Amino acid sequence: MKYKFQCLKCQNTFDPNPLLITCNETSCCNEVFEIVYTTNSNNAVLEPLIPLLDSVNLINMGQGNTPIIKLNSLSKEFDLNIYAKLEYMNPTGSFKDRGSSMMISALKEFGIKEIVEDSSGNAGASISAYSAFSKLKSHIFVPENAPKNKVAQIELYGSKIYKIPGPRDNATESAIKFSKQNSLPYSSHNLSPYFIEGTKSFGYEVINFFKNEQPNHIIFPVGNGSLLIGSYKAYKEANQNINIPKHHAIQSANLSPIVFEYEKLKWNPEDWTPTIANGIAILNPPRVKQSALVVSNTKGSAISVTDEEIIDWQIQLAQKEGIFAEITASATFAAIKKMQKNNIIKNKESVLIPITGFGLKDPPKNFN
Ligand SMILES: [Zn+2]
């Protein structure tokens, strides 16, 4: 094997195993893993290192290589150079396809034929689609109150759906229980280190596009931070003589554990209220520390915005730039003004924003 699993807490390394999802050391309290390679990257080619025995085993449903466009009206309005990376142009309409393709490809290499996952939306749809493509049976646990459109998409691809009443965490507990009872790998997009390795392709594409003039800032809507972490890993791994953009994490003010972690405040999972930005509403993100570390390592910031601001920006994006972003993906734009006011972003700087999901995933309720 050319790679190992490494616990983010004790730093011990383990041989890769699809059934090993968190660290077994008692003091580590189920800490998550990341993948570390025992081979070096080939900087000349500028391609991500991938955790597969053979790169031909990477499932290709057309994920990645999403367009980067300049947002002219908003650039003028804010006196910035704002670029959008259209992640909704991935096969299932969200960036999650980058992670799913890698995770499912790795599981297939291990001979896995059946998986268990819990998701309230985009990751579930993505994993369901990639499972269908690669003839894998998938059991997806969703909260009973998950958005109907998202659940319909998961179901359409042929996954077996389990609707679990109660808070979001109940779906996770049920999925873990089911996986243990049936000896099936719990293939959580929030926990799997393979998922993050897939999202690295985002960072490589940005590096290749901007070459010697990388953006000053990349602003991410963040739930568990997989795109933020993958992007940073890409910049570190590519090891080019370029400036790493400041990585900013945006959350909903109703539910912002990563902002709390970054601010070194105590997050109490009971202190939350429902948010319209369901794609970034994760009460206990397993990669909360890792996400906050990426923000501080790149001298970025972690900021929360209100639901009203998010709703307003979904409309502004559509009407000023013709972009129909998923409500969650509009949160980043709601943060720009605050960041300028606090001197986090200065006039004329360049800003890249991933539009992480497509608007029809969870259409606005106030339009007919
Ligand atoms: Zn450990």
mmCIF file with all atom_site columns, N, CA and C in Angstrom, residues 173-224:
data_model
loop_
_atom_site.group_PDB
_atom_site.id
_atom_site.type_symbol
_atom_site.label_atom_id
_atom_site.label_alt_id
_atom_site.label_comp_id
_atom_site.label_asym_id
_atom_site.label_entity_id
_atom_site.label_seq_id
_atom_site.pdbx_PDB_ins_code
_atom_site.Cartn_x
_atom_site.Cartn_y
_atom_site.Cartn_z
_atom_site.occupancy
_atom_site.B_iso_or_equiv
_atom_site.pdbx_formal_charge
_atom_site.auth_seq_id
_atom_site.auth_comp_id
_atom_site.auth_asym_id
_atom_site.auth_atom_id
_atom_site.pdbx_PDB_model_num
ATOM 1   N N  . GLU A 1 173 ? -27.028 7.504  14.132  1.00 0.00 ? 173 GLU A N  1
ATOM 2   C CA . GLU A 1 173 ? -27.014 6.363  15.074  1.00 0.00 ? 173 GLU A CA 1
ATOM 3   C C  . GLU A 1 173 ? -27.634 5.115  14.447  1.00 0.00 ? 173 GLU A C  1
ATOM 4   N N  . SER A 1 174 ? -28.747 5.291  13.748  1.00 0.00 ? 174 SER A N  1
ATOM 5   C CA . SER A 1 174 ? -29.416 4.151  13.122  1.00 0.00 ? 174 SER A CA 1
ATOM 6   C C  . SER A 1 174 ? -28.538 3.521  12.039  1.00 0.00 ? 174 SER A C  1
ATOM 7   N N  . ALA A 1 175 ? -27.860 4.374  11.274  1.00 0.00 ? 175 ALA A N  1
ATOM 8   C CA . ALA A 1 175 ? -26.996 3.864  10.204  1.00 0.00 ? 175 ALA A CA 1
ATOM 9   C C  . ALA A 1 175 ? -25.846 3.046  10.793  1.00 0.00 ? 175 ALA A C  1
ATOM 10  N N  . ILE A 1 176 ? -25.248 3.549  11.868  1.00 0.00 ? 176 ILE A N  1
ATOM 11  C CA . ILE A 1 176 ? -24.123 2.844  12.497  1.00 0.00 ? 176 ILE A CA 1
ATOM 12  C C  . ILE A 1 176 ? -24.605 1.498  13.054  1.00 0.00 ? 176 ILE A C  1
ATOM 13  N N  . LYS A 1 177 ? -25.756 1.518  13.706  1.00 0.00 ? 177 LYS A N  1
ATOM 14  C CA . LYS A 1 177 ? -26.321 0.299  14.272  1.00 0.00 ? 177 LYS A CA 1
ATOM 15  C C  . LYS A 1 177 ? -26.578 -0.744 13.171  1.00 0.00 ? 177 LYS A C  1
ATOM 16  N N  . PHE A 1 178 ? -27.180 -0.288 12.084  1.00 0.00 ? 178 PHE A N  1
ATOM 17  C CA . PHE A 1 178 ? -27.503 -1.177 10.961  1.00 0.00 ? 178 PHE A CA 1
ATOM 18  C C  . PHE A 1 178 ? -26.218 -1.762 10.360  1.00 0.00 ? 178 PHE A C  1
ATOM 19  N N  . SER A 1 179 ? -25.192 -0.920 10.230  1.00 0.00 ? 179 SER A N  1
ATOM 20  C CA . SER A 1 179 ? -23.944 -1.401 9.625   1.00 0.00 ? 179 SER A CA 1
ATOM 21  C C  . SER A 1 179 ? -23.289 -2.454 10.513  1.00 0.00 ? 179 SER A C  1
ATOM 22  N N  . LYS A 1 180 ? -23.365 -2.251 11.832  1.00 0.00 ? 180 LYS A N  1
ATOM 23  C CA . LYS A 1 180 ? -22.765 -3.233 12.754  1.00 0.00 ? 180 LYS A CA 1
ATOM 24  C C  . LYS A 1 180 ? -23.545 -4.544 12.713  1.00 0.00 ? 180 LYS A C  1
ATOM 25  N N  . GLN A 1 181 ? -24.878 -4.438 12.765  1.00 0.00 ? 181 GLN A N  1
ATOM 26  C CA . GLN A 1 181 ? -25.717 -5.639 12.762  1.00 0.00 ? 181 GLN A CA 1
ATOM 27  C C  . GLN A 1 181 ? -25.517 -6.475 11.499  1.00 0.00 ? 181 GLN A C  1
ATOM 28  N N  . ASN A 1 182 ? -25.249 -5.796 10.393  1.00 0.00 ? 182 ASN A N  1
ATOM 29  C CA . ASN A 1 182 ? -25.146 -6.514 9.115   1.00 0.00 ? 182 ASN A CA 1
ATOM 30  C C  . ASN A 1 182 ? -23.707 -6.624 8.596   1.00 0.00 ? 182 ASN A C  1
ATOM 31  N N  . SER A 1 183 ? -22.740 -6.247 9.447   1.00 0.00 ? 183 SER A N  1
ATOM 32  C CA . SER A 1 183 ? -21.314 -6.278 9.073   1.00 0.00 ? 183 SER A CA 1
ATOM 33  C C  . SER A 1 183 ? -21.051 -5.590 7.728   1.00 0.00 ? 183 SER A C  1
ATOM 34  N N  . LEU A 1 184 ? -21.652 -4.433 7.566   1.00 0.00 ? 184 LEU A N  1
ATOM 35  C CA . LEU A 1 184 ? -21.437 -3.672 6.328   1.00 0.00 ? 184 LEU A CA 1
ATOM 36  C C  . LEU A 1 184 ? -20.639 -2.415 6.656   1.00 0.00 ? 184 LEU A C  1
ATOM 37  N N  . PRO A 1 185 ? -19.777 -1.942 5.747   1.00 0.00 ? 185 PRO A N  1
ATOM 38  C CA . PRO A 1 185 ? -19.001 -0.734 6.066   1.00 0.00 ? 185 PRO A CA 1
ATOM 39  C C  . PRO A 1 185 ? -19.892 0.507  6.167   1.00 0.00 ? 185 PRO A C  1
ATOM 40  N N  . TYR A 1 186 ? -19.715 1.242  7.258   1.00 0.00 ? 186 TYR A N  1
ATOM 41  C CA . TYR A 1 186 ? -20.403 2.522  7.428   1.00 0.00 ? 186 TYR A CA 1
ATOM 42  C C  . TYR A 1 186 ? -19.595 3.544  6.636   1.00 0.00 ? 186 TYR A C  1
ATOM 43  N N  . SER A 1 187 ? -20.108 3.912  5.475   1.00 0.00 ? 187 SER A N  1
ATOM 44  C CA . SER A 1 187 ? -19.328 4.736  4.543   1.00 0.00 ? 187 SER A CA 1
ATOM 45  C C  . SER A 1 187 ? -19.795 6.179  4.610   1.00 0.00 ? 187 SER A C  1
ATOM 46  N N  . SER A 1 188 ? -19.537 6.798  5.739   1.00 0.00 ? 188 SER A N  1
ATOM 47  C CA . SER A 1 188 ? -20.005 8.161  5.965   1.00 0.00 ? 188 SER A CA 1
ATOM 48  C C  . SER A 1 188 ? -19.130 9.169  5.236   1.00 0.00 ? 188 SER A C  1
ATOM 49  N N  . HIS A 1 189 ? -19.767 10.062 4.490   1.00 0.00 ? 189 HIS A N  1
ATOM 50  C CA . HIS A 1 189 ? -19.001 11.105 3.792   1.00 0.00 ? 189 HIS A CA 1
ATOM 51  C C  . HIS A 1 189 ? -18.338 12.048 4.785   1.00 0.00 ? 189 HIS A C  1
ATOM 52  N N  . ASN A 1 190 ? -18.910 12.157 5.989   1.00 0.00 ? 190 ASN A N  1
ATOM 53  C CA . ASN A 1 190 ? -18.327 13.037 7.002   1.00 0.00 ? 190 ASN A CA 1
ATOM 54  C C  . ASN A 1 190 ? -17.096 12.429 7.658   1.00 0.00 ? 190 ASN A C  1
ATOM 55  N N  . LEU A 1 191 ? -17.023 11.107 7.685   1.00 0.00 ? 191 LEU A N  1
ATOM 56  C CA . LEU A 1 191 ? -15.917 10.444 8.378   1.00 0.00 ? 191 LEU A CA 1
ATOM 57  C C  . LEU A 1 191 ? -14.855 9.896  7.421   1.00 0.00 ? 191 LEU A C  1
ATOM 58  N N  . SER A 1 192 ? -15.286 9.370  6.284   1.00 0.00 ? 192 SER A N  1
ATOM 59  C CA . SER A 1 192 ? -14.351 8.663  5.407   1.00 0.00 ? 192 SER A CA 1
ATOM 60  C C  . SER A 1 192 ? -13.183 9.539  4.965   1.00 0.00 ? 192 SER A C  1
ATOM 61  N N  . PRO A 1 193 ? -11.953 9.075  5.193   1.00 0.00 ? 193 PRO A N  1
ATOM 62  C CA . PRO A 1 193 ? -10.799 9.857  4.725   1.00 0.00 ? 193 PRO A CA 1
ATOM 63  C C  . PRO A 1 193 ? -10.694 9.842  3.197   1.00 0.00 ? 193 PRO A C  1
ATOM 64  N N  . TYR A 1 194 ? -11.329 8.845  2.558   1.00 0.00 ? 194 TYR A N  1
ATOM 65  C CA . TYR A 1 194 ? -11.307 8.794  1.089   1.00 0.00 ? 194 TYR A CA 1
ATOM 66  C C  . TYR A 1 194 ? -12.076 9.967  0.495   1.00 0.00 ? 194 TYR A C  1
ATOM 67  N N  . PHE A 1 195 ? -13.145 10.363 1.185   1.00 0.00 ? 195 PHE A N  1
ATOM 68  C CA . PHE A 1 195 ? -13.989 11.438 0.673   1.00 0.00 ? 195 PHE A CA 1
ATOM 69  C C  . PHE A 1 195 ? -13.171 12.731 0.508   1.00 0.00 ? 195 PHE A C  1
ATOM 70  N N  . ILE A 1 196 ? -12.370 13.043 1.523   1.00 0.00 ? 196 ILE A N  1
ATOM 71  C CA . ILE A 1 196 ? -11.529 14.249 1.480   1.00 0.00 ? 196 ILE A CA 1
ATOM 72  C C  . ILE A 1 196 ? -10.502 14.152 0.337   1.00 0.00 ? 196 ILE A C  1
ATOM 73  N N  . GLU A 1 197 ? -9.964  12.943 0.144   1.00 0.00 ? 197 GLU A N  1
ATOM 74  C CA . GLU A 1 197 ? -8.978  12.794 -0.941  1.00 0.00 ? 197 GLU A CA 1
ATOM 75  C C  . GLU A 1 197 ? -9.603  13.125 -2.297  1.00 0.00 ? 197 GLU A C  1
ATOM 76  N N  . GLY A 1 198 ? -10.909 12.858 -2.425  1.00 0.00 ? 198 GLY A N  1
ATOM 77  C CA . GLY A 1 198 ? -11.610 13.177 -3.666  1.00 0.00 ? 198 GLY A CA 1
ATOM 78  C C  . GLY A 1 198 ? -11.800 14.671 -3.857  1.00 0.00 ? 198 GLY A C  1
ATOM 79  N N  . THR A 1 199 ? -12.045 15.382 -2.749  1.00 0.00 ? 199 THR A N  1
ATOM 80  C CA . THR A 1 199 ? -12.298 16.827 -2.884  1.00 0.00 ? 199 THR A CA 1
ATOM 81  C C  . THR A 1 199 ? -11.016 17.615 -3.182  1.00 0.00 ? 199 THR A C  1
ATOM 82  N N  . LYS A 1 200 ? -9.851  16.971 -3.060  1.00 0.00 ? 200 LYS A N  1
ATOM 83  C CA . LYS A 1 200 ? -8.595  17.648 -3.397  1.00 0.00 ? 200 LYS A CA 1
ATOM 84  C C  . LYS A 1 200 ? -8.584  18.129 -4.847  1.00 0.00 ? 200 LYS A C  1
ATOM 85  N N  . SER A 1 201 ? -9.319  17.398 -5.719  1.00 0.00 ? 201 SER A N  1
ATOM 86  C CA . SER A 1 201 ? -9.293  17.768 -7.148  1.00 0.00 ? 201 SER A CA 1
ATOM 87  C C  . SER A 1 201 ? -9.765  19.211 -7.344  1.00 0.00 ? 201 SER A C  1
ATOM 88  N N  . PHE A 1 202 ? -10.641 19.689 -6.464  1.00 0.00 ? 202 PHE A N  1
ATOM 89  C CA . PHE A 1 202 ? -11.094 21.088 -6.527  1.00 0.00 ? 202 PHE A CA 1
ATOM 90  C C  . PHE A 1 202 ? -9.878  22.025 -6.447  1.00 0.00 ? 202 PHE A C  1
ATOM 91  N N  . GLY A 1 203 ? -9.044  21.798 -5.444  1.00 0.00 ? 203 GLY A N  1
ATOM 92  C CA . GLY A 1 203 ? -7.866  22.648 -5.230  1.00 0.00 ? 203 GLY A CA 1
ATOM 93  C C  . GLY A 1 203 ? -6.906  22.603 -6.415  1.00 0.00 ? 203 GLY A C  1
ATOM 94  N N  . TYR A 1 204 ? -6.674  21.398 -6.932  1.00 0.00 ? 204 TYR A N  1
ATOM 95  C CA . TYR A 1 204 ? -5.761  21.268 -8.081  1.00 0.00 ? 204 TYR A CA 1
ATOM 96  C C  . TYR A 1 204 ? -6.277  22.030 -9.294  1.00 0.00 ? 204 TYR A C  1
ATOM 97  N N  . GLU A 1 205 ? -7.602  21.973 -9.500  1.00 0.00 ? 205 GLU A N  1
ATOM 98  C CA . GLU A 1 205 ? -8.170  22.686 -10.649 1.00 0.00 ? 205 GLU A CA 1
ATOM 99  C C  . GLU A 1 205 ? -8.001  24.202 -10.481 1.00 0.00 ? 205 GLU A C  1
ATOM 100 N N  . VAL A 1 206 ? -8.165  24.680 -9.241  1.00 0.00 ? 206 VAL A N  1
ATOM 101 C CA . VAL A 1 206 ? -7.996  26.121 -8.991  1.00 0.00 ? 206 VAL A CA 1
ATOM 102 C C  . VAL A 1 206 ? -6.527  26.503 -9.213  1.00 0.00 ? 206 VAL A C  1
ATOM 103 N N  . ILE A 1 207 ? -5.607  25.695 -8.695  1.00 0.00 ? 207 ILE A N  1
ATOM 104 C CA . ILE A 1 207 ? -4.167  25.972 -8.855  1.00 0.00 ? 207 ILE A CA 1
ATOM 105 C C  . ILE A 1 207 ? -3.827  26.037 -10.349 1.00 0.00 ? 207 ILE A C  1
ATOM 106 N N  . ASN A 1 208 ? -4.296  25.066 -11.110 1.00 0.00 ? 208 ASN A N  1
ATOM 107 C CA . ASN A 1 208 ? -3.985  25.020 -12.542 1.00 0.00 ? 208 ASN A CA 1
ATOM 108 C C  . ASN A 1 208 ? -4.610  26.184 -13.305 1.00 0.00 ? 208 ASN A C  1
ATOM 109 N N  . PHE A 1 209 ? -5.776  26.628 -12.880 1.00 0.00 ? 209 PHE A N  1
ATOM 110 C CA . PHE A 1 209 ? -6.483  27.709 -13.589 1.00 0.00 ? 209 PHE A CA 1
ATOM 111 C C  . PHE A 1 209 ? -5.794  29.058 -13.351 1.00 0.00 ? 209 PHE A C  1
ATOM 112 N N  . PHE A 1 210 ? -5.459  29.334 -12.090 1.00 0.00 ? 210 PHE A N  1
ATOM 113 C CA . PHE A 1 210 ? -4.933  30.667 -11.757 1.00 0.00 ? 210 PHE A CA 1
ATOM 114 C C  . PHE A 1 210 ? -3.402  30.755 -11.839 1.00 0.00 ? 210 PHE A C  1
ATOM 115 N N  . LYS A 1 211 ? -2.750  29.630 -11.948 1.00 0.00 ? 211 LYS A N  1
ATOM 116 C CA . LYS A 1 211 ? -1.295  29.537 -12.104 1.00 0.00 ? 211 LYS A CA 1
ATOM 117 C C  . LYS A 1 211 ? -0.518  30.464 -11.144 1.00 0.00 ? 211 LYS A C  1
ATOM 118 N N  . ASN A 1 212 ? 0.174   31.481 -11.679 1.00 0.00 ? 212 ASN A N  1
ATOM 119 C CA . ASN A 1 212 ? 1.015   32.311 -10.801 1.00 0.00 ? 212 ASN A CA 1
ATOM 120 C C  . ASN A 1 212 ? 0.254   33.401 -10.066 1.00 0.00 ? 212 ASN A C  1
ATOM 121 N N  . GLU A 1 213 ? -1.029  33.541 -10.390 1.00 0.00 ? 213 GLU A N  1
ATOM 122 C CA . GLU A 1 213 ? -1.830  34.577 -9.713  1.00 0.00 ? 213 GLU A CA 1
ATOM 123 C C  . GLU A 1 213 ? -3.024  33.942 -9.030  1.00 0.00 ? 213 GLU A C  1
ATOM 124 N N  . GLN A 1 214 ? -2.768  33.215 -7.979  1.00 0.00 ? 214 GLN A N  1
ATOM 125 C CA . GLN A 1 214 ? -3.837  32.546 -7.243  1.00 0.00 ? 214 GLN A CA 1
ATOM 126 C C  . GLN A 1 214 ? -4.744  33.591 -6.589  1.00 0.00 ? 214 GLN A C  1
ATOM 127 N N  . PRO A 1 215 ? -6.022  33.246 -6.390  1.00 0.00 ? 215 PRO A N  1
ATOM 128 C CA . PRO A 1 215 ? -6.909  34.211 -5.722  1.00 0.00 ? 215 PRO A CA 1
ATOM 129 C C  . PRO A 1 215 ? -6.405  34.536 -4.317  1.00 0.00 ? 215 PRO A C  1
ATOM 130 N N  . ASN A 1 216 ? -6.704  35.740 -3.843  1.00 0.00 ? 216 ASN A N  1
ATOM 131 C CA . ASN A 1 216 ? -6.332  36.103 -2.468  1.00 0.00 ? 216 ASN A CA 1
ATOM 132 C C  . ASN A 1 216 ? -7.162  35.320 -1.461  1.00 0.00 ? 216 ASN A C  1
ATOM 133 N N  . HIS A 1 217 ? -8.412  35.049 -1.849  1.00 0.00 ? 217 HIS A N  1
ATOM 134 C CA . HIS A 1 217 ? -9.346  34.406 -0.907  1.00 0.00 ? 217 HIS A CA 1
ATOM 135 C C  . HIS A 1 217 ? -10.158 33.310 -1.591  1.00 0.00 ? 217 HIS A C  1
ATOM 136 N N  . ILE A 1 218 ? -10.464 32.228 -0.849  1.00 0.00 ? 218 ILE A N  1
ATOM 137 C CA . ILE A 1 218 ? -11.509 31.289 -1.288  1.00 0.00 ? 218 ILE A CA 1
ATOM 138 C C  . ILE A 1 218 ? -12.511 31.213 -0.135  1.00 0.00 ? 218 ILE A C  1
ATOM 139 N N  . ILE A 1 219 ? -13.789 31.430 -0.467  1.00 0.00 ? 219 ILE A N  1
ATOM 140 C CA . ILE A 1 219 ? -14.830 31.448 0.575   1.00 0.00 ? 219 ILE A CA 1
ATOM 141 C C  . ILE A 1 219 ? -15.725 30.225 0.411   1.00 0.00 ? 219 ILE A C  1
ATOM 142 N N  . PHE A 1 220 ? -15.782 29.405 1.456   1.00 0.00 ? 220 PHE A N  1
ATOM 143 C CA . PHE A 1 220 ? -16.534 28.144 1.392   1.00 0.00 ? 220 PHE A CA 1
ATOM 144 C C  . PHE A 1 220 ? -17.752 28.177 2.316   1.00 0.00 ? 220 PHE A C  1
ATOM 145 N N  . PRO A 1 221 ? -18.908 27.637 1.850   1.00 0.00 ? 221 PRO A N  1
ATOM 146 C CA . PRO A 1 221 ? -19.983 27.352 2.796   1.00 0.00 ? 221 PRO A CA 1
ATOM 147 C C  . PRO A 1 221 ? -19.588 26.056 3.505   1.00 0.00 ? 221 PRO A C  1
ATOM 148 N N  . VAL A 1 222 ? -19.633 26.025 4.825   1.00 0.00 ? 222 VAL A N  1
ATOM 149 C CA . VAL A 1 222 ? -19.027 24.898 5.532   1.00 0.00 ? 222 VAL A CA 1
ATOM 150 C C  . VAL A 1 222 ? -19.992 24.208 6.498   1.00 0.00 ? 222 VAL A C  1
ATOM 151 N N  . GLY A 1 223 ? -20.160 22.900 6.313   1.00 0.00 ? 223 GLY A N  1
ATOM 152 C CA . GLY A 1 223 ? -20.925 22.078 7.250   1.00 0.00 ? 223 GLY A CA 1
ATOM 153 C C  . GLY A 1 223 ? -19.970 21.186 8.013   1.00 0.00 ? 223 GLY A C  1
ATOM 154 N N  . ASN A 1 224 ? -19.318 20.291 7.254   1.00 0.00 ? 224 ASN A N  1
ATOM 155 C CA . ASN A 1 224 ? -18.277 19.460 7.846   1.00 0.00 ? 224 ASN A CA 1
ATOM 156 C C  . ASN A 1 224 ? -16.902 19.834 7.306   1.00 0.00 ? 224 ASN A C  1
#
